[in-house]
Short mmCIF file of C-alpha atoms in Angstrom, two decimals:
data_model
loop_
_atom_site.label_atom_id
_atom_site.label_comp_id
_atom_site.label_asym_id
_atom_site.label_seq_id
_atom_site.Cartn_x
_atom_site.Cartn_y
_atom_site.Cartn_z
CA MET A 1 27.69 -14.71 -9.26
CA ASN A 2 24.26 -13.70 -10.60
CA GLU A 3 22.69 -15.52 -7.70
CA LEU A 4 24.76 -13.50 -5.24
CA ILE A 5 23.82 -10.19 -6.87
CA TYR A 6 20.14 -11.20 -6.82
CA THR A 7 20.33 -12.11 -3.13
CA VAL A 8 22.10 -8.89 -2.18
CA ALA A 9 19.62 -6.81 -4.22
CA PHE A 10 16.69 -8.58 -2.58
CA TYR A 11 17.96 -7.89 0.92
CA ILE A 12 18.71 -4.25 0.10
CA PHE A 13 15.23 -3.63 -1.34
CA ALA A 14 13.54 -5.61 1.43
CA ALA A 15 15.43 -3.63 4.06
CA ILE A 16 14.49 -0.32 2.40
CA THR A 17 10.83 -1.37 2.20
CA VAL A 18 10.49 -2.62 5.76
CA ALA A 19 12.53 0.17 7.34
CA ALA A 20 10.63 2.88 5.44
CA ALA A 21 7.29 1.27 6.30
CA PHE A 22 8.32 1.16 9.95
CA GLY A 23 9.28 4.83 9.75
CA VAL A 24 5.88 5.71 8.27
CA VAL A 25 4.04 4.47 11.35
CA THR A 26 6.58 5.59 13.97
CA LYS A 27 7.56 9.12 12.84
CA SER A 28 5.59 11.80 14.67
CA ASN A 29 5.84 14.30 11.81
CA LEU A 30 3.36 13.63 9.04
CA VAL A 31 5.58 15.12 6.31
CA HIS A 32 8.37 12.71 7.26
CA SER A 33 5.86 9.88 7.13
CA ALA A 34 4.73 10.88 3.65
CA LEU A 35 8.30 11.06 2.33
CA LEU A 36 9.17 7.70 3.93
CA LEU A 37 6.06 6.30 2.27
CA ALA A 38 7.51 7.37 -1.10
CA LEU A 39 10.79 5.61 -0.20
CA CYS A 40 8.85 2.49 0.76
CA PHE A 41 7.11 2.51 -2.64
CA ILE A 42 10.50 2.72 -4.36
CA GLY A 43 11.68 -0.31 -2.38
CA VAL A 44 8.54 -2.22 -3.36
CA SER A 45 9.12 -1.37 -7.01
CA GLY A 46 12.66 -2.77 -6.68
CA LEU A 47 11.11 -6.00 -5.39
CA TYR A 48 8.83 -6.02 -8.46
CA VAL A 49 11.90 -5.78 -10.69
CA LEU A 50 13.39 -8.78 -8.90
CA LEU A 51 10.11 -10.63 -9.51
CA GLN A 52 10.47 -9.86 -13.24
CA ALA A 53 7.38 -7.65 -13.28
CA ASP A 54 9.08 -4.78 -15.09
CA PHE A 55 5.88 -3.09 -16.27
CA LEU A 56 4.42 -3.11 -12.78
CA ALA A 57 7.65 -1.70 -11.36
CA ALA A 58 7.33 1.26 -13.71
CA VAL A 59 3.62 1.61 -12.88
CA GLN A 60 4.44 1.48 -9.18
CA ILE A 61 6.91 4.37 -9.48
CA LEU A 62 4.59 6.39 -11.74
CA ILE A 63 1.36 5.99 -9.78
CA TYR A 64 2.48 5.53 -6.19
CA ASN A 65 5.40 7.95 -6.17
CA GLY A 66 4.17 10.32 -8.85
CA ALA A 67 0.59 10.60 -7.69
CA ILE A 68 -0.23 9.03 -4.34
CA ALA A 69 2.82 10.19 -2.37
CA ILE A 70 2.43 13.70 -3.77
CA VAL A 71 -1.27 13.75 -2.82
CA PHE A 72 -0.32 12.69 0.70
CA VAL A 73 2.27 15.47 1.03
CA LEU A 74 -0.27 17.94 -0.32
CA GLY A 75 -2.95 16.71 2.05
CA THR A 76 -0.55 16.87 4.96
CA MET A 77 0.33 20.46 4.24
CA LEU A 78 -3.28 21.56 3.66
CA THR A 79 -4.55 20.04 6.90
CA ARG A 80 -1.67 21.02 9.14
CA ARG A 81 -2.56 22.23 12.64
CA SER A 82 -0.20 24.12 14.86
CA SER A 83 -0.35 22.18 18.08
CA ARG A 84 2.14 21.13 20.69
CA HIS A 85 1.69 17.52 19.70
CA GLY A 86 3.30 15.98 16.63
CA THR A 87 1.21 15.82 13.50
CA ASN A 88 1.24 12.04 13.27
CA ASP A 89 1.19 10.82 16.86
CA THR A 90 0.49 7.28 17.92
CA GLU A 91 -2.05 6.53 20.60
CA VAL A 92 -0.35 5.74 23.89
CA ASN A 93 -2.80 3.89 26.10
CA ILE A 94 -3.78 0.35 26.96
CA PRO A 95 -5.68 -0.44 23.70
CA SER A 96 -2.66 0.66 21.66
CA ARG A 97 -0.46 -1.89 23.45
CA VAL A 98 -3.06 -4.52 22.61
CA VAL A 99 -2.90 -3.33 18.99
CA THR A 100 0.88 -3.68 18.95
CA LEU A 101 0.56 -7.15 20.40
CA VAL A 102 -2.06 -8.12 17.80
CA SER A 103 0.15 -6.87 14.94
CA GLY A 104 3.15 -8.80 16.28
CA LEU A 105 1.02 -11.89 16.71
CA PHE A 106 -0.22 -11.46 13.12
CA VAL A 107 3.37 -11.52 11.83
CA VAL A 108 4.23 -14.62 13.86
CA VAL A 109 1.13 -16.53 12.75
CA THR A 110 1.57 -15.52 9.09
CA LEU A 111 5.25 -16.46 9.05
CA GLY A 112 4.35 -19.81 10.61
CA VAL A 113 1.74 -20.44 7.92
CA ILE A 114 4.17 -19.38 5.16
CA ALA A 115 6.88 -21.68 6.51
CA THR A 116 4.64 -24.74 6.89
CA THR A 117 2.59 -24.51 3.69
CA PRO A 118 3.85 -26.88 0.95
CA TRP A 119 4.04 -24.53 -2.05
CA HIS A 120 3.65 -26.07 -5.50
CA TYR A 121 6.35 -24.29 -7.45
CA SER A 122 5.89 -24.31 -11.17
CA SER A 123 8.81 -24.85 -13.51
CA GLY A 124 7.05 -23.19 -16.44
CA VAL A 125 8.74 -20.70 -18.69
CA ILE A 126 8.79 -17.20 -17.24
CA VAL A 127 7.13 -14.59 -19.44
CA GLU A 128 9.84 -12.21 -20.61
CA ASP A 129 7.86 -9.61 -22.53
CA THR A 130 5.29 -8.65 -19.90
CA PRO A 131 3.89 -5.33 -21.24
CA SER A 132 2.66 -6.73 -24.55
CA LEU A 133 1.17 -9.85 -22.96
CA LEU A 134 -0.48 -7.76 -20.23
CA ALA A 135 -1.98 -5.47 -22.84
CA GLN A 136 -3.26 -8.48 -24.76
CA LEU A 137 -4.84 -9.99 -21.62
CA ILE A 138 -6.40 -6.72 -20.48
CA LEU A 139 -7.99 -6.07 -23.87
CA THR A 140 -9.27 -9.63 -24.35
CA ASP A 141 -9.85 -11.86 -21.31
CA TYR A 142 -10.13 -9.08 -18.74
CA MET A 143 -11.99 -6.59 -20.93
CA VAL A 144 -15.02 -6.31 -18.63
CA VAL A 145 -12.83 -5.80 -15.58
CA MET A 146 -10.93 -3.06 -17.35
CA GLU A 147 -14.20 -1.31 -18.24
CA ALA A 148 -15.29 -1.61 -14.61
CA ALA A 149 -11.98 -0.11 -13.49
CA ALA A 150 -12.46 2.76 -15.94
CA VAL A 151 -15.92 3.46 -14.57
CA LEU A 152 -14.54 3.23 -11.03
CA LEU A 153 -11.83 5.78 -11.81
CA LEU A 154 -14.35 8.14 -13.38
CA ALA A 155 -16.69 7.79 -10.40
CA ALA A 156 -13.79 8.34 -8.00
CA MET A 157 -12.68 11.44 -9.89
CA ILE A 158 -16.16 12.97 -9.89
CA GLY A 159 -16.71 11.95 -6.29
CA ALA A 160 -13.42 13.45 -5.18
CA ILE A 161 -14.21 16.76 -6.87
CA VAL A 162 -17.72 16.88 -5.42
CA LEU A 163 -16.52 15.94 -1.93
CA ALA A 164 -13.61 18.36 -1.82
CA LYS A 165 -15.25 21.31 -3.57
CA GLY A 166 -18.90 20.87 -2.69
CA VAL A 167 -21.84 21.36 -5.06
CA GLU A 168 -24.35 24.15 -5.43
CA GLU A 169 -27.66 22.82 -4.15
CA MET B 1 18.58 -18.72 -2.95
CA ILE B 2 15.76 -16.19 -2.70
CA GLY B 3 12.40 -17.87 -3.16
CA LEU B 4 8.70 -17.28 -2.71
CA VAL B 5 8.97 -17.51 1.08
CA HIS B 6 11.31 -14.51 1.29
CA PHE B 7 8.94 -12.25 -0.64
CA LEU B 8 5.94 -13.45 1.36
CA THR B 9 7.85 -12.70 4.57
CA VAL B 10 8.55 -9.11 3.49
CA ALA B 11 4.91 -8.69 2.50
CA ALA B 12 3.69 -10.09 5.83
CA ILE B 13 5.92 -7.70 7.79
CA VAL B 14 4.82 -4.67 5.75
CA PHE B 15 1.16 -5.72 6.12
CA ALA B 16 1.51 -6.02 9.89
CA ILE B 17 3.20 -2.60 10.07
CA GLY B 18 0.27 -1.18 8.08
CA LEU B 19 -2.22 -2.94 10.37
CA TYR B 20 -0.51 -1.46 13.41
CA GLY B 21 -0.62 2.00 11.78
CA VAL B 22 -4.32 1.76 10.90
CA LEU B 23 -5.24 0.81 14.45
CA SER B 24 -2.95 3.18 16.32
CA LYS B 25 -2.51 6.44 14.39
CA ARG B 26 -4.30 9.53 15.66
CA THR B 27 -4.80 11.43 12.40
CA ILE B 28 -6.89 10.12 9.51
CA VAL B 29 -4.10 11.03 7.05
CA GLY B 30 -1.79 8.64 8.92
CA ILE B 31 -4.48 5.95 8.83
CA LEU B 32 -4.84 6.38 5.05
CA MET B 33 -1.06 6.05 4.63
CA SER B 34 -1.10 2.80 6.61
CA ILE B 35 -3.87 1.47 4.38
CA GLU B 36 -1.60 2.17 1.39
CA LEU B 37 1.15 0.13 3.07
CA MET B 38 -1.25 -2.80 3.46
CA LEU B 39 -2.32 -2.57 -0.20
CA ASN B 40 1.33 -2.60 -1.26
CA ALA B 41 1.97 -5.71 0.81
CA VAL B 42 -0.94 -7.41 -0.95
CA ASN B 43 0.53 -6.41 -4.32
CA ILE B 44 3.91 -7.92 -3.42
CA ASN B 45 2.08 -11.15 -2.53
CA LEU B 46 0.12 -11.20 -5.79
CA ILE B 47 3.19 -10.66 -7.96
CA ALA B 48 5.32 -13.13 -5.99
CA PHE B 49 2.66 -15.83 -6.41
CA SER B 50 2.40 -14.95 -10.09
CA ARG B 51 6.18 -15.31 -10.48
CA PHE B 52 6.70 -18.54 -8.55
CA ILE B 53 3.42 -20.49 -8.78
CA THR B 54 2.10 -19.60 -12.25
CA PRO B 55 4.98 -18.02 -14.20
CA GLU B 56 3.56 -18.88 -17.62
CA VAL B 57 0.40 -16.78 -17.18
CA LEU B 58 0.21 -13.24 -15.85
CA THR B 59 -3.00 -13.43 -13.81
CA GLY B 60 -1.32 -12.17 -10.65
CA GLN B 61 0.10 -9.14 -12.40
CA ILE B 62 -3.31 -8.33 -13.89
CA PHE B 63 -4.77 -8.49 -10.39
CA ALA B 64 -2.01 -6.20 -9.14
CA ILE B 65 -2.84 -3.66 -11.86
CA PHE B 66 -6.46 -3.55 -10.74
CA THR B 67 -5.40 -3.33 -7.08
CA ILE B 68 -3.27 -0.30 -7.98
CA THR B 69 -6.27 1.21 -9.80
CA VAL B 70 -8.52 0.74 -6.79
CA ALA B 71 -5.80 2.11 -4.48
CA ALA B 72 -5.49 5.25 -6.60
CA ALA B 73 -9.26 5.78 -6.57
CA GLU B 74 -9.33 5.15 -2.83
CA VAL B 75 -6.63 7.73 -2.15
CA ALA B 76 -8.37 10.33 -4.30
CA VAL B 77 -11.71 9.89 -2.55
CA GLY B 78 -10.07 9.50 0.86
CA MET B 79 -8.09 12.73 0.56
CA ALA B 80 -11.20 14.55 -0.69
CA MET B 81 -13.07 13.31 2.39
CA ILE B 82 -10.20 14.40 4.62
CA PHE B 83 -10.25 17.90 3.08
CA ARG B 84 -14.02 18.04 3.57
CA VAL B 85 -13.81 16.90 7.17
CA TYR B 86 -11.03 19.39 7.85
CA TYR B 87 -13.08 22.17 6.25
CA ASP B 88 -16.19 21.33 8.27
CA ARG B 89 -14.74 20.23 11.62
CA ASN B 90 -11.30 21.90 11.51
CA THR B 91 -9.58 18.76 12.73
CA VAL B 92 -8.16 15.55 11.28
CA HIS B 93 -7.91 13.70 14.58
CA ALA B 94 -9.83 10.46 14.45
CA ALA B 95 -10.72 10.63 18.15
CA ARG B 96 -12.50 13.98 17.73
CA LEU B 97 -14.64 12.79 14.83
CA ASP B 98 -17.04 10.83 17.03
CA GLU B 99 -20.46 12.33 16.24
CA MET B 100 -21.64 9.03 14.81
CA ARG B 101 -20.49 7.05 17.82
CA TRP B 102 -23.35 5.31 19.53
#
């Protein structure tokens, strides 16, 4: 019974994710794309829950939906142009068909590789209490990486302000 | 039985959709959105591998956290650049931003 619920939940979240992602690249209105992107992030966070990454599911909702999707909607509305074309058109010419073909080919090749690779599944015990173990790892083994990420975020923040606002020379 | 292969399949499809978007969208905002899709696909992969290949350590989830950090920084800087380009050139169409084309 649990197995069945897990399977159904997986297919629901996978369908939400893929359909929303498809909508993001096919909708011709950029606001619709941004909102579908938020839906896609929610689907991905559901997949994280199924993968027993509860902390990352929460982080996904907080950062991607709370910050990134909002920034996209904001950016869309601040850069809107009144034109007869849609705001998020797709190129329709010969190179774009080639691009579609390449993307389709990428899926086929990747799925082939996934299907033929002999994966070495581990039967180890699954970590139940992820947030505390993640905190422990980040503050011990991955300390330097965390500091680098902090510096990166600071640099990105300053850079974003300088780029968007400009500086007095 | 849902296994590693199912999650990898979803991630591959989302990545390919993002790839298609990056190469075919006309506005740079749309391109940035597609890049986010690709980063999310990578995160699904990392966490799926962490869950099925090495469940006793959380290396994949740590990697995913740093990917999310970099994605957030990338969006902040990318949107700032888009605002700047829009302010200077009054357009966000990638085809019209071709001053540096050789």
